[in-house]
Amino acid sequence: MTKLKQVLYLLAGLALWQHAIAQPAARVKAAMGKVQLQFDLDKEGAPQYAVWLGNQKAILPSALGLVLQQGALNKGFTLLSSTTTTTDTTWQPVWGEQANITDKHTQVVVHLQHQSTGYLLDIVFRVFADGVGFRYQMPQQKNLLHCVVTDESTAFRLPGNYKAFWIPGDYDTNEYEYTTSRLTEIDNTALVKNSTDIAVRVTPDNRSVQTPLMLKGDDGLYINIHEAALINYPAMQLHVSADSLLLRASLVPDAYGNKAYVQAPFHTPWRTIIISDKATDILASKMILNLNEPSKAGANTSWIQPMKFAGVWWEMQTGLSTWSYATAPDNTDAQGHLIPSGKHGANTANVKRYIDFAAESGIPGVLVEGWNVGWEDWFGNWKENVFDFVTPYPDFDVTALQQYAAAKGVHLIMHNETSGSATNYERNMDTAFRFMKQFGYPAVKTGYVGKIIPRGEHHDGQWMVNHYERVAQKALQYQVMLDAHEAVRPTGLQRTYPNWMACEAGRGNEYNAFTNNGNAPEHETILPFTRLMGGPMDYTPGIFKLKGYAAGAPDRQLHTTLAKQLALYVTIYSPLQMVSDLPENYRAHPDAFRFIKEVAVDWDDTKILEAEPGDYVTIARKAKGKPDWFIGGITDENSRVATVNCSFLEKGKQYQATIYEDAANAHWKNNPEAYHIRTVPVNSESKLSLPLSAGGGVAVHIALK
Amino acid sequence: MTKLKQVLYLLAGLALWQHAIAQPAARVKAAMGKVQLQFDLDKEGAPQYAVWLGNQKAILPSALGLVLQQGALNKGFTLLSSTTTTTDTTWQPVWGEQANITDKHTQVVVHLQHQSTGYLLDIVFRVFADGVGFRYQMPQQKNLLHCVVTDESTAFRLPGNYKAFWIPGDYDTNEYEYTTSRLTEIDNTALVKNSTDIAVRVTPDNRSVQTPLMLKGDDGLYINIHEAALINYPAMQLHVSADSLLLRASLVPDAYGNKAYVQAPFHTPWRTIIISDKATDILASKMILNLNEPSKAGANTSWIQPMKFAGVWWEMQTGLSTWSYATAPDNTDAQGHLIPSGKHGANTANVKRYIDFAAESGIPGVLVEGWNVGWEDWFGNWKENVFDFVTPYPDFDVTALQQYAAAKGVHLIMHNETSGSATNYERNMDTAFRFMKQFGYPAVKTGYVGKIIPRGEHHDGQWMVNHYERVAQKALQYQVMLDAHEAVRPTGLQRTYPNWMACEAGRGNEYNAFTNNGNAPEHETILPFTRLMGGPMDYTPGIFKLKGYAAGAPDRQLHTTLAKQLALYVTIYSPLQMVSDLPENYRAHPDAFRFIKEVAVDWDDTKILEAEPGDYVTIARKAKGKPDWFIGGITDENSRVATVNCSFLEKGKQYQATIYEDAANAHWKNNPEAYHIRTVPVNSESKLSLPLSAGGGVAVHIALK
C-alpha cells in the first residue's frame, strides 16, 4: 500500500481522459480496472462526481453534499487537498459466499473547506474494479461539534432512461413486490395503496424507491445503487426526479423531519454504485462487504455456526395453527386464565414433533414462534408493552423442550417479536438474552411488525438503525446469532457483526402463505439484484406442498415449482436457512428432501453462472471445507434451459451430479410439484443442460465420485 | 360503607336543590359537607357537571367526555344507571404532613352508553367536604379494546372572572415564575419569550396554563384545579377560552398529536377541584392524596427514610465550581484523556469536606452532582448517549468516598442526570440502580434537562409520564428513594410510591443562583397553592449567603431574608429536604443554622395557620413521634405580622419557643441577612406575634421545657 498526497492528483494512465464539466474549479480523478471516477468542484464550489465504465458514462456529473441545520454544505467549498491511497488485501469472512474476499481499491479523500462557515468536510471515494463507493466525513474541528442532518444532496444522474427494478420508498417496510419500469415511469401511489397485505405502509413521496435499486441501460450497462455500513444514520431512499434522469438521496426522517443527529468526527454510510456490462458481475460484487468494517466478534467465533432450521411457523402462516393460545385476550376463565383455543401451534407435543423431524433430518435448529404470552393482542394497536420475552404459554414447557432437544442434538431457536415496540424490547433485552443463554438458545429471530414505538420513529430511521445495531451488539455480548425480521435492509454489516446472520427486510416466502397475491415467479430472480445485495435474507424457502396448504383458502398456491424451492437454497444465500414446510410434506417427498438435507449454508466459493434481473439466475457454490458443489437455477414465468459449464470443478477429478429438475410437464400454475431426479457423471470439462419449466428451477448437488 | 344502586339517585337532604340546566335528560346529585355535585345529561345526551359550595356556584355546568379516534364520546349518551357509595376511612402514609389522613367521600359512578357506537363509559365522581374529583373509566366491553385519546372534553366553567395564579402551559417545563391576573387576561406569549433562563420551552397554545391552577373569586371563593394519580396518561393543561370564563382540558400530545394510547378497561387520572372560602383549607386539603391508590411499597418501608441532605451543588449553580472535569470534550491530552480544568466540584477532597459538614451537623445525606463522566458535552444538543450513570471522573473515588461517608454515618446521594434522554436511561437503569446498591446510595436524584428523547415526546406527555413511573418502580424494586427533577409535576403519586419522595417540577431556588431574575419574594407564597398541591418539592431552601455568592455576578442576590430561608423548611414540605448552601456559609451563622439542624422532615400533624396566595403563608407542624412543633411563616414583598394562636399545643404542657425572625431593620433587598433569635415560653393558650420584614419570614421551634 502506498500513500501519495497532492492537489489534483492524476492516476497514471488516466491522462487521456477528456470528460465533461466545463472548466471546474478543481478536479480529482481515480480509477481501478475499467471504472473511472472524476470529482469536480464547479465554479460555485459545489462538489460533483461522475463515473465511467471504460468509455461508457455510468453516472453523469452529480451533486454531493450534506445539508445541516448548521448550514448547507453543498456549495461554496474550496478544495484544500486530496489524498490518494491504494489497497489490495484479502480477508476471510467468518462465513459467507466465499472463503476469501479481495479488497482492491483506490481511495481518494478530498478535503474541502466551506468558505462562508469555515467548516471542514471530507468526501472519501473508493474506486473498485466493479464500482465506486463514497461517503462524507466530518473531521473533528473547532466550531462544529453537533450536527443535525436535515438533507443529503447526493445525486445519481443517469445517462439514459434506465429500466429499474424497484419497490416503493417506504419508511417502514421493504415487503413489496418489485415493479419493472423505466425510471421516468416510477410512481408508487397505486402500488402502495393496493398492497393491503403489508401491515405498515408510509410513503409520503410517491416518486421514491428503496435501495438496493437495480438499473439496466439500453446500452447494456447494469448499475446497482445502495449503501454500505449503515450505522447511526437513516436509510437512504432515492427520489426519482420526474423531469430528468436524476435520483436524489432521500433520508428517512424522524418526528421532526430531521434525518440524523451526529457529532463530529463522524462519517455517513457509503453510497455504493456497482457497475458492469454483465449482470453476473453485479451479483458477484463484494464491494459492499469490502466497504464495511472488519469483524467485532474477536478471535473466538466458534459459537457462530451457520445452520439450517425447521420451525413451528409455516403452519401458523398458513392458518393451520395460531401463535396465540386463546382466541382473544378477554377469553378467560373465572380465575382470569386464558382459555386455550386448541389451535396453539407452540405446544410442547407439537414442538417435539418438529424436534424429532429436525433430528432425523440432520437439521440443527428448530424455531418456535408463538411460545410466549402476548399473542392474543399483539399487533396493530401501537401498544407499547405486549411481550416480556420470557414468559411461556402454559402449554409450552421450556425446560422439558430444552432437554428433549438437547438429547437429540437439536437447538431451539428463540423468537422475540417486539410488535414494533423497540422501547419495550430495549427495556427487556438483557432479561431476554439471559433467558436464551439459560435455556441454550444459540440464535434469536427478532421481529418488528407494526408501527414503531418510539412513536414518531420509523423502521428505517436513524433511531431504529441504532436500535438494530444495539440488538446486534447485545447478541454479540451474549454470543447469540441474530436473524432480524422487519428491520432495515442490510448494508453489509454482517461483516462487522458476523453474528447478525440474516435479515428479512423484503418480501419473503410467507406472502405465499397468508395472501393470494404471494410472490410472482420473477420475484426471486430480482431479489439477488436488489435486497440480497446488502446481505443474507431469511426468505424461508423449501415449500413442498404448493397447493391446498392454506386453511380456508383452498385455491391459494405458490408461484413456483417444487424444484425451484430447492434451487432457492443456492440462489438466495443465508447462513441461517429455513427448512420451512411441515415435516409431513417433506416426508412425502424424501427423494427431493435429500437436497435440502445435503445443501450447505456456508461456502468456500461462489460462481454466478447466469443472471438477468427479472428473468433468471444460476449460481454454483462450493461447500465450505468440502469438495461438494451445489447449483441452483431459477427462472421467471418463462421456461428456459440453463447451461452450466462445469469448469469450476477441480480439474482431473470425477464427480457425480444429482440433478433435481422440473418434470417435463411441470408448470408453476398447473403442475408445480412434478419433479425429476437424475444423476450424471461430471468433471471440469462437462457442460450441463438443465431445463427449467415456467416458474421453475433446478437444483444440483455435485459430489466426488 | 354502604352501597345503593339506582337510576337518578338523590341523596337525602338534597331535595331542595333547584339548580340550573333546563330540563336535563337525566340528573344525578351527590354531596359531602357543603360541597354539592350535580351531574346532568342534557337533551343531546352530552354529560355535564356543576359544583356548589353551599349556595355559592363554584363550577357552572361544564362539559365532560373523551374524544377517541374511535369516536367522540362527549354527547349522544344514555344514562344506564348510577351507583352511589360512601366511604369514611383513615389511613397512614409512610411519611407526610400528618400521620393520619381521613378519606371521607361520597362516590357516584354514572354508567353511560354511547348511543351510536354502543360504547360504555363510566364517569366516577368523588365528593369530599373540600372538593370534587372525577375521572373517566372505560369498562371492559366488546368492540372497544384499544383507544387512542385525541382530546378530552372536560371543562371547568367559572362563575366569574377569577384571579388566577398561573404559569404557561408548557409541554416541557414548569420552571416559570407565577403571574397573577384575571382569567381573561391570561396570555403567556411574552412570558415564554422572555423566559430565556429556562432551557426548553414549548408552548403552542398561548392561552394555556399549567395545573395546579389557583383561582380566587371576587366572592371570596378559592378554587384549585389539578389532577390526581397521573398514570399512563399525559398531563392536563388548561386552555383559557378568551370569550368566556371557561377552562378546557388540554392534554400534552405526542409526535402525532395524539394524547394517549390506552386499552380497556382503563381510567383517566382524577380531575380535581378543591374549593373553600378559606385559603387555608386549600392548603390543608388531602383530597389529591385520597384519590391516589394505596402504597405499593409493601410492609417493609424501613428503607424509606425522610431526611435532609447537603450537597456539592450550590457551588456549581453559582459558578464557583463545575459539574464538568474539563472545559470541553476535546480538551484532551495526547492519550485522549480529559485535561482537568481545576474547577471540578465533585472531587474526592471536596466531597469529603461536605461529608465532614454533614456529619458534624447531623445531616444524613450528601448529594454529589457532576461525579460521573459526560458533563463536558451533556446538554442542548439532543444527544442520546451522554451518560452511562456508573463511570466516575478520575478525581472522584467512589469506593473511598463510600467508606469515608459510612464511617461518619453519612450517606451519599446518587445523581442520575439523563439530559432528557429517557431512552438511554431506560437502557442503563438496571446497571445504574445496581451501582447504587453496590455503593450504598439510599436515594437518587434524577434529572431531565433538555429536549426529550424519544424525539417527538415531551416531558409531560404520556410516554414520559410512564417513564417516570417506570423509574419509580425500578427504584422501589431496588429500595432506593427517588427525587425527580424536570419530571412532570406531581399528582399525589407519593402515596402509591412512597419511595418517590420528591419532585422538582417548578421554579426552584436554583434560579436565584444562576440568573439575576431569580424568584420574586411572592414566589414561595404561591408555590403551596400551585406546585405543592400535587406533592413535595425539592425546592432546595436554606441559603444563608444572600448576596455576593455568584461567581462573576457580584450584584446577584436572593429575593429573601435569611429568616425566610429557615421558614421554607416548614412552608415547603419535602421529605427529602436540601440544606443547600455551602458549609462555610452555615458555619458563619451557627445560631441560625441550629434551626435547620433541628427542623423535622416528617410530621405527625400540620396546621395551616394563615394563608393567602401571593401574600403570605404560616404553617405549624408537629415533628413525627416527638412533642416538638415547628412554625414557618413567610411573606411577599410586604412586611407583616404573623399571629399564631398556639392552641395546637398539648393543653397543660409548658413549651419554649425559639423564634428565628427578621431583625427589625431586615429587608430582602438591602439587609437580607439580618436576623434575630429569641426564646419565649409558650403553651396552648399563647398567642405569638411574629414580625416579618419585606420579603422576609419567621421560623419557630417549639420544644417541651
mmCIF file of N, CA, C and O in Angstrom, chain B residues 149-200:
data_model
loop_
_atom_site.group_PDB
_atom_site.id
_atom_site.type_symbol
_atom_site.label_atom_id
_atom_site.label_comp_id
_atom_site.label_asym_id
_atom_site.label_seq_id
_atom_site.Cartn_x
_atom_site.Cartn_y
_atom_site.Cartn_z
ATOM 1 N N VAL B 149 -56.762 8.302 22.580
ATOM 2 C CA VAL B 149 -57.416 9.526 23.058
ATOM 3 C C VAL B 149 -56.823 10.694 22.284
ATOM 4 O O VAL B 149 -55.615 10.936 22.331
ATOM 5 N N THR B 150 -57.664 11.389 21.547
ATOM 6 C CA THR B 150 -57.177 12.539 20.789
ATOM 7 C C THR B 150 -57.538 13.855 21.456
ATOM 8 O O THR B 150 -56.949 14.880 21.158
ATOM 9 N N ASP B 151 -58.484 13.815 22.384
ATOM 10 C CA ASP B 151 -58.841 15.037 23.099
ATOM 11 C C ASP B 151 -59.678 14.644 24.314
ATOM 12 O O ASP B 151 -60.224 13.548 24.382
ATOM 13 N N GLU B 152 -59.750 15.578 25.227
ATOM 14 C CA GLU B 152 -60.612 15.369 26.386
ATOM 15 C C GLU B 152 -61.529 16.571 26.478
ATOM 16 O O GLU B 152 -61.086 17.713 26.384
ATOM 17 N N SER B 153 -62.818 16.320 26.642
ATOM 18 C CA SER B 153 -63.799 17.403 26.588
ATOM 19 C C SER B 153 -64.001 18.094 27.925
ATOM 20 O O SER B 153 -64.740 19.086 28.006
ATOM 21 N N THR B 154 -63.360 17.595 28.954
ATOM 22 C CA THR B 154 -63.551 18.150 30.294
ATOM 23 C C THR B 154 -63.372 19.661 30.303
ATOM 24 O O THR B 154 -62.379 20.182 29.795
ATOM 25 N N ALA B 155 -64.341 20.341 30.900
ATOM 26 C CA ALA B 155 -64.246 21.791 31.026
ATOM 27 C C ALA B 155 -64.532 22.202 32.462
ATOM 28 O O ALA B 155 -65.105 21.435 33.262
ATOM 29 N N PHE B 156 -64.101 23.400 32.782
ATOM 30 C CA PHE B 156 -64.334 23.992 34.099
ATOM 31 C C PHE B 156 -64.839 25.403 33.842
ATOM 32 O O PHE B 156 -64.055 26.299 33.520
ATOM 33 N N ARG B 157 -66.139 25.586 33.926
ATOM 34 C CA ARG B 157 -66.729 26.904 33.635
ATOM 35 C C ARG B 157 -66.907 27.649 34.952
ATOM 36 O O ARG B 157 -67.634 27.214 35.839
ATOM 37 N N LEU B 158 -66.227 28.778 35.051
ATOM 38 C CA LEU B 158 -66.207 29.513 36.320
ATOM 39 C C LEU B 158 -67.312 30.558 36.363
ATOM 40 O O LEU B 158 -67.718 31.101 35.331
ATOM 41 N N PRO B 159 -67.786 30.844 37.560
ATOM 42 C CA PRO B 159 -68.900 31.791 37.689
ATOM 43 C C PRO B 159 -68.467 33.255 37.654
ATOM 44 O O PRO B 159 -69.314 34.129 37.799
ATOM 45 N N GLY B 160 -67.193 33.514 37.472
ATOM 46 C CA GLY B 160 -66.744 34.907 37.422
ATOM 47 C C GLY B 160 -65.347 34.979 36.857
ATOM 48 O O GLY B 160 -64.718 33.954 36.574
ATOM 49 N N ASN B 161 -64.902 36.205 36.688
ATOM 50 C CA ASN B 161 -63.573 36.419 36.123
ATOM 51 C C ASN B 161 -62.542 36.325 37.242
ATOM 52 O O ASN B 161 -62.012 37.321 37.724
ATOM 53 N N TYR B 162 -62.269 35.105 37.649
ATOM 54 C CA TYR B 162 -61.418 34.831 38.799
ATOM 55 C C TYR B 162 -60.007 35.377 38.600
ATOM 56 O O TYR B 162 -59.508 35.474 37.480
ATOM 57 N N LYS B 163 -59.398 35.672 39.714
ATOM 58 C CA LYS B 163 -57.971 35.964 39.726
ATOM 59 C C LYS B 163 -57.246 34.620 39.689
ATOM 60 O O LYS B 163 -57.580 33.700 40.440
ATOM 61 N N ALA B 164 -56.269 34.526 38.797
ATOM 62 C CA ALA B 164 -55.567 33.256 38.616
ATOM 63 C C ALA B 164 -54.085 33.433 38.931
ATOM 64 O O ALA B 164 -53.497 34.465 38.621
ATOM 65 N N PHE B 165 -53.520 32.422 39.538
ATOM 66 C CA PHE B 165 -52.083 32.364 39.806
ATOM 67 C C PHE B 165 -51.531 31.297 38.864
ATOM 68 O O PHE B 165 -51.719 30.115 39.112
ATOM 69 N N TRP B 166 -50.865 31.723 37.811
ATOM 70 C CA TRP B 166 -50.630 30.781 36.718
ATOM 71 C C TRP B 166 -49.216 30.857 36.153
ATOM 72 O O TRP B 166 -48.519 31.855 36.265
ATOM 73 N N ILE B 167 -48.841 29.741 35.548
ATOM 74 C CA ILE B 167 -47.642 29.676 34.710
ATOM 75 C C ILE B 167 -48.069 29.129 33.354
ATOM 76 O O ILE B 167 -49.115 28.485 33.229
ATOM 77 N N PRO B 168 -47.267 29.377 32.309
ATOM 78 C CA PRO B 168 -47.665 28.950 30.956
ATOM 79 C C PRO B 168 -47.846 27.442 30.839
ATOM 80 O O PRO B 168 -47.139 26.670 31.488
ATOM 81 N N GLY B 169 -48.761 27.072 29.993
ATOM 82 C CA GLY B 169 -48.992 25.660 29.703
ATOM 83 C C GLY B 169 -47.933 25.123 28.769
ATOM 84 O O GLY B 169 -48.158 24.948 27.580
ATOM 85 N N ASP B 170 -46.775 24.852 29.344
ATOM 86 C CA ASP B 170 -45.617 24.401 28.561
ATOM 87 C C ASP B 170 -45.573 22.882 28.580
ATOM 88 O O ASP B 170 -45.777 22.273 29.622
ATOM 89 N N TYR B 171 -45.302 22.263 27.428
ATOM 90 C CA TYR B 171 -45.259 20.790 27.360
ATOM 91 C C TYR B 171 -44.047 20.217 28.087
ATOM 92 O O TYR B 171 -43.996 19.016 28.332
ATOM 93 N N ASP B 172 -43.066 21.069 28.339
ATOM 94 C CA ASP B 172 -41.785 20.528 28.795
ATOM 95 C C ASP B 172 -41.256 21.105 30.095
ATOM 96 O O ASP B 172 -40.215 20.658 30.559
ATOM 97 N N THR B 173 -41.905 22.090 30.654
ATOM 98 C CA THR B 173 -41.344 22.650 31.880
ATOM 99 C C THR B 173 -42.409 23.361 32.699
ATOM 100 O O THR B 173 -43.413 23.851 32.160
ATOM 101 N N ASN B 174 -42.166 23.396 33.998
ATOM 102 C CA ASN B 174 -42.972 24.180 34.937
ATOM 103 C C ASN B 174 -42.128 25.249 35.618
ATOM 104 O O ASN B 174 -42.558 25.831 36.602
ATOM 105 N N GLU B 175 -40.956 25.514 35.084
ATOM 106 C CA GLU B 175 -39.994 26.355 35.811
ATOM 107 C C GLU B 175 -40.186 27.847 35.524
ATOM 108 O O GLU B 175 -39.224 28.574 35.271
ATOM 109 N N TYR B 176 -41.425 28.273 35.531
ATOM 110 C CA TYR B 176 -41.731 29.686 35.316
ATOM 111 C C TYR B 176 -42.039 30.374 36.641
ATOM 112 O O TYR B 176 -42.481 29.745 37.602
ATOM 113 N N GLU B 177 -41.866 31.690 36.635
ATOM 114 C CA GLU B 177 -42.425 32.500 37.709
ATOM 115 C C GLU B 177 -43.937 32.579 37.517
ATOM 116 O O GLU B 177 -44.440 32.494 36.393
ATOM 117 N N TYR B 178 -44.632 32.781 38.597
ATOM 118 C CA TYR B 178 -46.090 32.877 38.509
ATOM 119 C C TYR B 178 -46.530 34.275 38.110
ATOM 120 O O TYR B 178 -45.916 35.271 38.482
ATOM 121 N N THR B 179 -47.599 34.304 37.358
ATOM 122 C CA THR B 179 -48.257 35.570 37.036
ATOM 123 C C THR B 179 -49.611 35.569 37.733
ATOM 124 O O THR B 179 -50.286 34.541 37.784
ATOM 125 N N THR B 180 -49.965 36.704 38.270
ATOM 126 C CA THR B 180 -51.291 36.852 38.868
ATOM 127 C C THR B 180 -52.101 37.764 37.959
ATOM 128 O O THR B 180 -51.698 38.903 37.694
ATOM 129 N N SER B 181 -53.199 37.232 37.438
ATOM 130 C CA SER B 181 -54.036 38.056 36.558
ATOM 131 C C SER B 181 -55.451 37.514 36.566
ATOM 132 O O SER B 181 -55.705 36.413 37.060
ATOM 133 N N ARG B 182 -56.354 38.305 36.021
ATOM 134 C CA ARG B 182 -57.703 37.801 35.775
ATOM 135 C C ARG B 182 -57.638 36.709 34.708
ATOM 136 O O ARG B 182 -56.767 36.738 33.829
ATOM 137 N N LEU B 183 -58.582 35.792 34.760
ATOM 138 C CA LEU B 183 -58.653 34.731 33.752
ATOM 139 C C LEU B 183 -58.610 35.290 32.335
ATOM 140 O O LEU B 183 -57.912 34.771 31.463
ATOM 141 N N THR B 184 -59.375 36.350 32.137
ATOM 142 C CA THR B 184 -59.494 36.889 30.783
ATOM 143 C C THR B 184 -58.201 37.536 30.305
ATOM 144 O O THR B 184 -58.046 37.816 29.120
ATOM 145 N N GLU B 185 -57.280 37.777 31.218
ATOM 146 C CA GLU B 185 -56.032 38.442 30.846
ATOM 147 C C GLU B 185 -54.908 37.455 30.549
ATOM 148 O O GLU B 185 -53.786 37.860 30.265
ATOM 149 N N ILE B 186 -55.210 36.161 30.667
ATOM 150 C CA ILE B 186 -54.129 35.175 30.519
ATOM 151 C C ILE B 186 -53.638 35.125 29.075
ATOM 152 O O ILE B 186 -54.412 34.927 28.137
ATOM 153 N N ASP B 187 -52.363 35.370 28.909
ATOM 154 C CA ASP B 187 -51.690 35.221 27.617
ATOM 155 C C ASP B 187 -50.220 34.999 27.941
ATOM 156 O O ASP B 187 -49.564 35.855 28.533
ATOM 157 N N ASN B 188 -49.701 33.844 27.569
ATOM 158 C CA ASN B 188 -48.348 33.519 28.022
ATOM 159 C C ASN B 188 -47.251 33.904 27.026
ATOM 160 O O ASN B 188 -46.074 33.639 27.268
ATOM 161 N N THR B 189 -47.637 34.524 25.915
ATOM 162 C CA THR B 189 -46.687 34.753 24.815
ATOM 163 C C THR B 189 -45.405 35.451 25.266
ATOM 164 O O THR B 189 -44.307 34.926 25.090
ATOM 165 N N ALA B 190 -45.567 36.630 25.842
ATOM 166 C CA ALA B 190 -44.380 37.410 26.211
ATOM 167 C C ALA B 190 -43.599 36.713 27.308
ATOM 168 O O ALA B 190 -42.362 36.689 27.305
ATOM 169 N N LEU B 191 -44.322 36.134 28.237
ATOM 170 C CA LEU B 191 -43.681 35.465 29.361
ATOM 171 C C LEU B 191 -42.765 34.337 28.879
ATOM 172 O O LEU B 191 -41.618 34.207 29.324
ATOM 173 N N VAL B 192 -43.284 33.552 27.960
ATOM 174 C CA VAL B 192 -42.480 32.444 27.442
ATOM 175 C C VAL B 192 -41.274 32.988 26.688
ATOM 176 O O VAL B 192 -40.140 32.531 26.869
ATOM 177 N N LYS B 193 -41.516 33.963 25.858
ATOM 178 C CA LYS B 193 -40.447 34.520 25.035
ATOM 179 C C LYS B 193 -39.313 35.063 25.896
ATOM 180 O O LYS B 193 -38.135 34.924 25.562
ATOM 181 N N ASN B 194 -39.683 35.688 27.009
ATOM 182 C CA ASN B 194 -38.666 36.331 27.841
ATOM 183 C C ASN B 194 -38.016 35.403 28.860
ATOM 184 O O ASN B 194 -37.068 35.798 29.519
ATOM 185 N N SER B 195 -38.541 34.200 28.970
ATOM 186 C CA SER B 195 -38.007 33.286 29.988
ATOM 187 C C SER B 195 -36.785 32.551 29.459
ATOM 188 O O SER B 195 -36.745 31.325 29.419
ATOM 189 N N THR B 196 -35.789 33.304 29.084
ATOM 190 C CA THR B 196 -34.606 32.706 28.464
ATOM 191 C C THR B 196 -33.762 31.940 29.471
ATOM 192 O O THR B 196 -32.816 31.260 29.086
ATOM 193 N N ASP B 197 -34.093 32.063 30.754
ATOM 194 C CA ASP B 197 -33.346 31.283 31.736
ATOM 195 C C ASP B 197 -33.844 29.855 31.851
ATOM 196 O O ASP B 197 -33.293 29.061 32.605
ATOM 197 N N ILE B 198 -34.882 29.513 31.097
ATOM 198 C CA ILE B 198 -35.405 28.140 31.098
ATOM 199 C C ILE B 198 -34.903 27.432 29.841
ATOM 200 O O ILE B 198 -34.999 27.963 28.727
ATOM 201 N N ALA B 199 -34.400 26.226 30.012
ATOM 202 C CA ALA B 199 -33.714 25.531 28.918
ATOM 203 C C ALA B 199 -34.646 25.179 27.757
ATOM 204 O O ALA B 199 -34.321 25.404 26.598
ATOM 205 N N VAL B 200 -35.787 24.617 28.045
ATOM 206 C CA VAL B 200 -36.686 24.151 26.988
ATOM 207 C C VAL B 200 -38.056 24.766 27.208
ATOM 208 O O VAL B 200 -38.584 24.702 28.321
#
